Coordinates of C-alpha atoms in Angstrom, one line a residue:
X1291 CA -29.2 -9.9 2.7
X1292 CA -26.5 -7.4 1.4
X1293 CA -24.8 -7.2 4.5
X1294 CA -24.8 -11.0 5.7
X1295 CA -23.3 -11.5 2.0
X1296 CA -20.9 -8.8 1.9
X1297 CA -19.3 -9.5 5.1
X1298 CA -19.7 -13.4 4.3
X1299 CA -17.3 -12.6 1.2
X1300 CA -14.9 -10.4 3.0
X1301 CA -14.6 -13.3 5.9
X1302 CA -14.0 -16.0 3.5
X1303 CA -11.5 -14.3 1.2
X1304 CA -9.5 -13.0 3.9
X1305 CA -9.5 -16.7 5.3
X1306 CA -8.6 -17.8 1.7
X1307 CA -5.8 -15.2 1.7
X1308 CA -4.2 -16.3 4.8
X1309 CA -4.7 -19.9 4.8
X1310 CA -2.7 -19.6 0.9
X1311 CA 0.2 -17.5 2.6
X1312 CA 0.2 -20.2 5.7
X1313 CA 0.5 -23.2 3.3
X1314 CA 3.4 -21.2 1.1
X1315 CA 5.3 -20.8 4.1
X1316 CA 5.2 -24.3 5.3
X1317 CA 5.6 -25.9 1.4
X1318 CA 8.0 -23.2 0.5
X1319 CA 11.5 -22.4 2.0
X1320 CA 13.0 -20.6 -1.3
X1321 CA 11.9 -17.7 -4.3
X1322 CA 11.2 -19.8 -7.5
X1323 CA 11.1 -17.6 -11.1
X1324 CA 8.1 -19.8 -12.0
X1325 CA 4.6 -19.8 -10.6
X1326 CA 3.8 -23.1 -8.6
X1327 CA 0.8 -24.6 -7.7
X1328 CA 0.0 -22.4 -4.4
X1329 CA 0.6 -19.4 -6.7
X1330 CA -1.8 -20.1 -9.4
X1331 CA -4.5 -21.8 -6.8
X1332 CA -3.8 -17.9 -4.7
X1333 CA -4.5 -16.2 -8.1
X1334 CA -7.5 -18.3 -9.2
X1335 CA -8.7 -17.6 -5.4
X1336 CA -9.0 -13.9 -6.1
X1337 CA -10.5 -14.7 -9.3
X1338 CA -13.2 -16.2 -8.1
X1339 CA -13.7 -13.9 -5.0
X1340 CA -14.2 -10.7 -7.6
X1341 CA -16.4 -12.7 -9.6
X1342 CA -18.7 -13.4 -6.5
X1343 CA -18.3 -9.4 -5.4
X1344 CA -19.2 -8.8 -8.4
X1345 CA -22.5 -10.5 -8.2
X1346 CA -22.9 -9.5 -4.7
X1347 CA -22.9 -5.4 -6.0
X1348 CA -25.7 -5.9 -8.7
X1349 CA -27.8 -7.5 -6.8
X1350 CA -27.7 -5.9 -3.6
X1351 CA -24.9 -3.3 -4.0
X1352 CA -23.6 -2.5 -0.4
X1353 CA -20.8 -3.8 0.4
X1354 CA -19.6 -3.4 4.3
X1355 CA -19.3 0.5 3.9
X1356 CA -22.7 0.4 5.0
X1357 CA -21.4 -0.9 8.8
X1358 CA -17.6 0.6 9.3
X1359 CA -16.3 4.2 8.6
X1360 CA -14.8 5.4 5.6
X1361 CA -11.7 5.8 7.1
X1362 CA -11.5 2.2 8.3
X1363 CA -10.7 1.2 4.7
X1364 CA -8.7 4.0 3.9
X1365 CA -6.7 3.3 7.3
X1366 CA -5.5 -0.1 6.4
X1367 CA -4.5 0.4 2.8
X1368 CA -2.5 3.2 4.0
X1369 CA -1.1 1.1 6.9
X1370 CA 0.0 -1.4 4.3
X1371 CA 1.9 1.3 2.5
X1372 CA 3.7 2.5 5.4
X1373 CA 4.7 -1.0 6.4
X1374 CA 5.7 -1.0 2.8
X1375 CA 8.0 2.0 3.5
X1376 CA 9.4 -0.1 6.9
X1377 CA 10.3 -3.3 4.8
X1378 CA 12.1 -1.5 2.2
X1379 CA 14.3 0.5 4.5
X1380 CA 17.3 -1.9 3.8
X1381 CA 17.3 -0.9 0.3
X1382 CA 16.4 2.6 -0.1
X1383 CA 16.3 3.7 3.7
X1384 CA 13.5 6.2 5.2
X1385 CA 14.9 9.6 4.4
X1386 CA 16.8 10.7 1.5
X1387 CA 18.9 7.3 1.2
X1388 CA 19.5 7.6 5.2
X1389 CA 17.7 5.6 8.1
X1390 CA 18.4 1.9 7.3
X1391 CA 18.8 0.8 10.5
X1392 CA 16.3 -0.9 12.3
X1393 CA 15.3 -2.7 15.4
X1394 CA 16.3 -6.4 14.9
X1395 CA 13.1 -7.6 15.8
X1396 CA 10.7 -5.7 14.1
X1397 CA 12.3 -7.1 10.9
X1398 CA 12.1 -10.1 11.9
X1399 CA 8.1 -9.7 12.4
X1400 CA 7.5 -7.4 9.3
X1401 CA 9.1 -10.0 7.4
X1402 CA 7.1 -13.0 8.8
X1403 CA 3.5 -11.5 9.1
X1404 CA 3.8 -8.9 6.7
X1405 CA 1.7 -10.8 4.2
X1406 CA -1.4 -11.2 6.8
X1407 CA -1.6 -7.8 7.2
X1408 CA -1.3 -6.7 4.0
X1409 CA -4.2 -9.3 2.8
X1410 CA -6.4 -8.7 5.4
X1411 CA -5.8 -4.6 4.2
X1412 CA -6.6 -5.3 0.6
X1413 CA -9.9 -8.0 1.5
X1414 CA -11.2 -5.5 3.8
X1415 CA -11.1 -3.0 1.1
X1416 CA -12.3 -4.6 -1.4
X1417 CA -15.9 -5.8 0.0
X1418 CA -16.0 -2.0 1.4
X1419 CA -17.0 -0.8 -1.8
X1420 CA -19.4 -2.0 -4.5
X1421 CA -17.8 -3.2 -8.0
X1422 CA -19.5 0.4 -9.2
X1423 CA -18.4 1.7 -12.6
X1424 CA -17.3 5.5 -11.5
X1425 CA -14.3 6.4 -12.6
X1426 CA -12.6 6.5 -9.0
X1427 CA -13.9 2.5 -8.6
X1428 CA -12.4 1.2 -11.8
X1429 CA -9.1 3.1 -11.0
X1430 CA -9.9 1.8 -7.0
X1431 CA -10.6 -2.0 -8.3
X1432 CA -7.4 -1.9 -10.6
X1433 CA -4.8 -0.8 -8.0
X1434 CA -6.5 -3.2 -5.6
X1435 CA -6.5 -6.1 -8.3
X1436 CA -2.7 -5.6 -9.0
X1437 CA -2.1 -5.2 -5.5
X1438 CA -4.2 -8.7 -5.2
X1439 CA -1.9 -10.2 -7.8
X1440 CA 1.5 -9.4 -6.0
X1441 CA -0.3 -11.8 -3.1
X1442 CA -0.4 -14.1 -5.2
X1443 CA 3.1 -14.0 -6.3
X1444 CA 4.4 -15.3 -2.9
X1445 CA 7.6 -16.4 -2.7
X1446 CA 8.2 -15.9 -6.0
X1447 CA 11.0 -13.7 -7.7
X1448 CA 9.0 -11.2 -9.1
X1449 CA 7.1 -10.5 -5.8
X1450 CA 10.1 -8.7 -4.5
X1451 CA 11.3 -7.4 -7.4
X1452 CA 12.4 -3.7 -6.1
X1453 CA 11.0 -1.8 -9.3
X1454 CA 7.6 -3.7 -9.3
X1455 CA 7.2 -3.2 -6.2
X1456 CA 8.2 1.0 -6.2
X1457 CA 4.9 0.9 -9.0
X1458 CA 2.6 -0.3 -6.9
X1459 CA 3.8 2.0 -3.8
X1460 CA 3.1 4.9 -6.8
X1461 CA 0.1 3.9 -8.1
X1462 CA -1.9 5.1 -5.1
X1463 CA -0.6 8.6 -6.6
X1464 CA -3.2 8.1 -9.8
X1465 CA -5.9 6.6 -8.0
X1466 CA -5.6 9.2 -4.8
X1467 CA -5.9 12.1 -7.1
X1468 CA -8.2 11.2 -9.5
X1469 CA -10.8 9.7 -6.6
X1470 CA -10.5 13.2 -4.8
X1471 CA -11.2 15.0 -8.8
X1472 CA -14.6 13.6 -9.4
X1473 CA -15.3 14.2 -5.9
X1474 CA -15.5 17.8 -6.4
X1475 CA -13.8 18.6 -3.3
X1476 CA -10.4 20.4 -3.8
X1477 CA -7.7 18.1 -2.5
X1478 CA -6.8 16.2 -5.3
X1479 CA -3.7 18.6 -5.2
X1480 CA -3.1 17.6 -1.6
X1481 CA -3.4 13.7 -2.5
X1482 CA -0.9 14.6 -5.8
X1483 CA 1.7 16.4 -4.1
X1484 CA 1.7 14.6 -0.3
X1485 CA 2.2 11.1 -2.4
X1486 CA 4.9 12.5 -4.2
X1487 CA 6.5 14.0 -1.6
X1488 CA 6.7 10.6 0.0
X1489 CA 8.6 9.7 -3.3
X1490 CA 11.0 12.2 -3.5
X1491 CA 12.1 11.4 0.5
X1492 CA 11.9 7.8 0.2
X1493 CA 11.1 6.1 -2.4
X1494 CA 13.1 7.9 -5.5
X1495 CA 16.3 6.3 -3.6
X1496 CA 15.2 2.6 -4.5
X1497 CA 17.2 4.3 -7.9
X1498 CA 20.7 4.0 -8.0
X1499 CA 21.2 7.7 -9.2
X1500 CA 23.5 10.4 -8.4
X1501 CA 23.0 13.3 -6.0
X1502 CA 22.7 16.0 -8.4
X1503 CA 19.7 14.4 -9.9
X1504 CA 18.2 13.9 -6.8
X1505 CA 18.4 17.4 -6.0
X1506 CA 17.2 18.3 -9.4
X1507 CA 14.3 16.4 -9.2
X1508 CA 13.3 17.7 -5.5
X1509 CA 13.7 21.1 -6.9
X1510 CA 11.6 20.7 -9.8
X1511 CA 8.8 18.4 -7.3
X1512 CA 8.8 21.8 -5.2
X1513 CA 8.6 24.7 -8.1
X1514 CA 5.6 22.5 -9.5
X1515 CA 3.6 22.2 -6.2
X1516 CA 4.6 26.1 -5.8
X1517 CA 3.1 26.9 -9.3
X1518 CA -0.1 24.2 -9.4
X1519 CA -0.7 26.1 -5.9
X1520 CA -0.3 29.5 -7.2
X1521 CA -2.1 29.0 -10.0
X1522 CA -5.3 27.1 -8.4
X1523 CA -5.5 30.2 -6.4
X1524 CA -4.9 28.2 -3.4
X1525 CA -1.3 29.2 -2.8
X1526 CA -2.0 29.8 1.2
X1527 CA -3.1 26.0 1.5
X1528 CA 0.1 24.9 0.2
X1529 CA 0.8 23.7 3.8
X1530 CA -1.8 21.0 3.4
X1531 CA 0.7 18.7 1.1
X1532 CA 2.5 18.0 4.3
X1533 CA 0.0 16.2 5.6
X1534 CA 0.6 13.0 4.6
X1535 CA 3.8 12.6 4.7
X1536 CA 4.0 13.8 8.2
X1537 CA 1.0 11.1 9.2
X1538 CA 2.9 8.7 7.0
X1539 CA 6.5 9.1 8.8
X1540 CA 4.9 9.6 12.4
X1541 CA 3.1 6.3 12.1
X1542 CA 6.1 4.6 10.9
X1543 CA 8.6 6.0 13.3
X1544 CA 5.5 5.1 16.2
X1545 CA 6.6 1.2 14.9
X1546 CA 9.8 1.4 15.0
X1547 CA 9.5 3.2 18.6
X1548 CA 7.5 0.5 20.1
X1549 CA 9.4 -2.4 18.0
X1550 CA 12.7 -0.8 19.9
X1551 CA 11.8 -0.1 23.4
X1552 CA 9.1 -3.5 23.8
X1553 CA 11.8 -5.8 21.8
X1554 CA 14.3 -8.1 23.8
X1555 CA 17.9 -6.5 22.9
X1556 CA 16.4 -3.5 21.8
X1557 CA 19.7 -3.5 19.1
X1558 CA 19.6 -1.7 16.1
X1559 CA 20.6 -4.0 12.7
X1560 CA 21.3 -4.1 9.3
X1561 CA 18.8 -6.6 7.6
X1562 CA 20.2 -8.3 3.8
X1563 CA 18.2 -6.9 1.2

């Protein structure tokens, strides 16, 4: 019974989720700075959905962890992230304020679908774990909760506001690292300094600032990772905070590759921010 009602809540919330965002595109042609009906039917939606996982865990606990892979729900949140990074381009580009030039098409689709994916990302997440009460779940259920809400804010203002949405590409920093603490196992530095690696390249740009602060604060991002590494004793795995960032810009440069050489035109463009 804890699977059939596990993946019976994951099916019909990510149904939910994309039968909201396929009724606000048909009702909605333009960003409103008040919520509207879809918006607060979206938001009570996921209400109701945590309520009923909720129920689901103390009863019968498992949620579909039980049947997928770890790495199945850590793949698609971080899929969503590195879409994230794609969709933002026109603002902030994809390396140090450079890199805002992308494939017409791909655009085009991130823009259109993006909200499936990222739905289906965040449901599929969600029923993977139980509503457990560790301190990596509670900080787990609140980034996914926010991250829930900002569906729910389609085509509203706020929903692309560019400094809400730089929070919740930074929050996985908190919730990375403290998830990788309490699990005794040594990379929380990796998941600390990877993330905010990512920031420094790509993300820090959203902010209109001027190039001597940028440098300042990449400085200061690498003499902290050098001393936290130095002084954990773990100065020779100081190569590992590359990881990420190198799966995170490989993946992303894989979609623009594939969006460029599989896309009639195969241009290059400038999207409005």
């Amino acid at each position: 019974m804890a699977r059939v009602t596990a993946w019976l809540g994951y099916c019909l919330h990510n149904l939910f989720s994309w039968v909201m965002i396929w009724l606000a595109k048909r009702r909605y042609e333009h960003f409103s700075s008040r919520m509207r009906g879809l918006n607060w039917c979206f938001l009570a939606g996921h209400i109701l959905f945590f309520i009923a996982h909720y129920i689901q865990t103390h009863i019968w606990y498992d949620g579909l962890a039980s049947d997928v892979p770890e790495v199945t729900a850590l793949g698609s949140v971080a899929l969503m992230l590195i879409v994230v990074l794609l969709l933002e381009t026109p603002r902030r580009g994809l390396f140090w304020g450079h890199g805002k030039r992308l494939p017409k098409q791909m655009w085009i689709t991130l823009k259109k679908y993006h909200g499936y994916l990222f739905t289906w990302a965040l449901t599929y997440t969600f029923w993977y774990h139980p509503t457990a009460s560790s301190p990596g779940h509670l900080i787990g259920f609140f980034y996914l909760l926010i991250l829930l809400w900002q569906s729910a804010l389609i085509f509203h203002e706020f929903h692309r506001n560019r400094y809400w949405i730089i929070l919740l590409e930074i929050m996985v920093i908190p919730h990375a690292v403290i998830v990788a603490y309490y699990q005794g196992n040594q990379l929380w530095p990796m998941f600390l300094f990877g993330f905010s690696m990512v920031f420094v390249i790509t993300q820090m740009h959203t902010f209109k600032m001027i190039p001597i602060l940028k440098i300042s604060i990449a400085i200061s991002f690498a003499l902290v990772a050098v001393g936290t590494y130095s002084y954990l004793g773990r100065l020779e795995q100081l190569h590992e905070i590359m990881r990420i960032p190198l799966l995170d810009y490989s993946i992303a440069g894989l979609i623009i590759l594939a969006f460029f050489f599989f896309s009639p035109g195969r241009r290059p463009q400038i999207p409005a921010s």
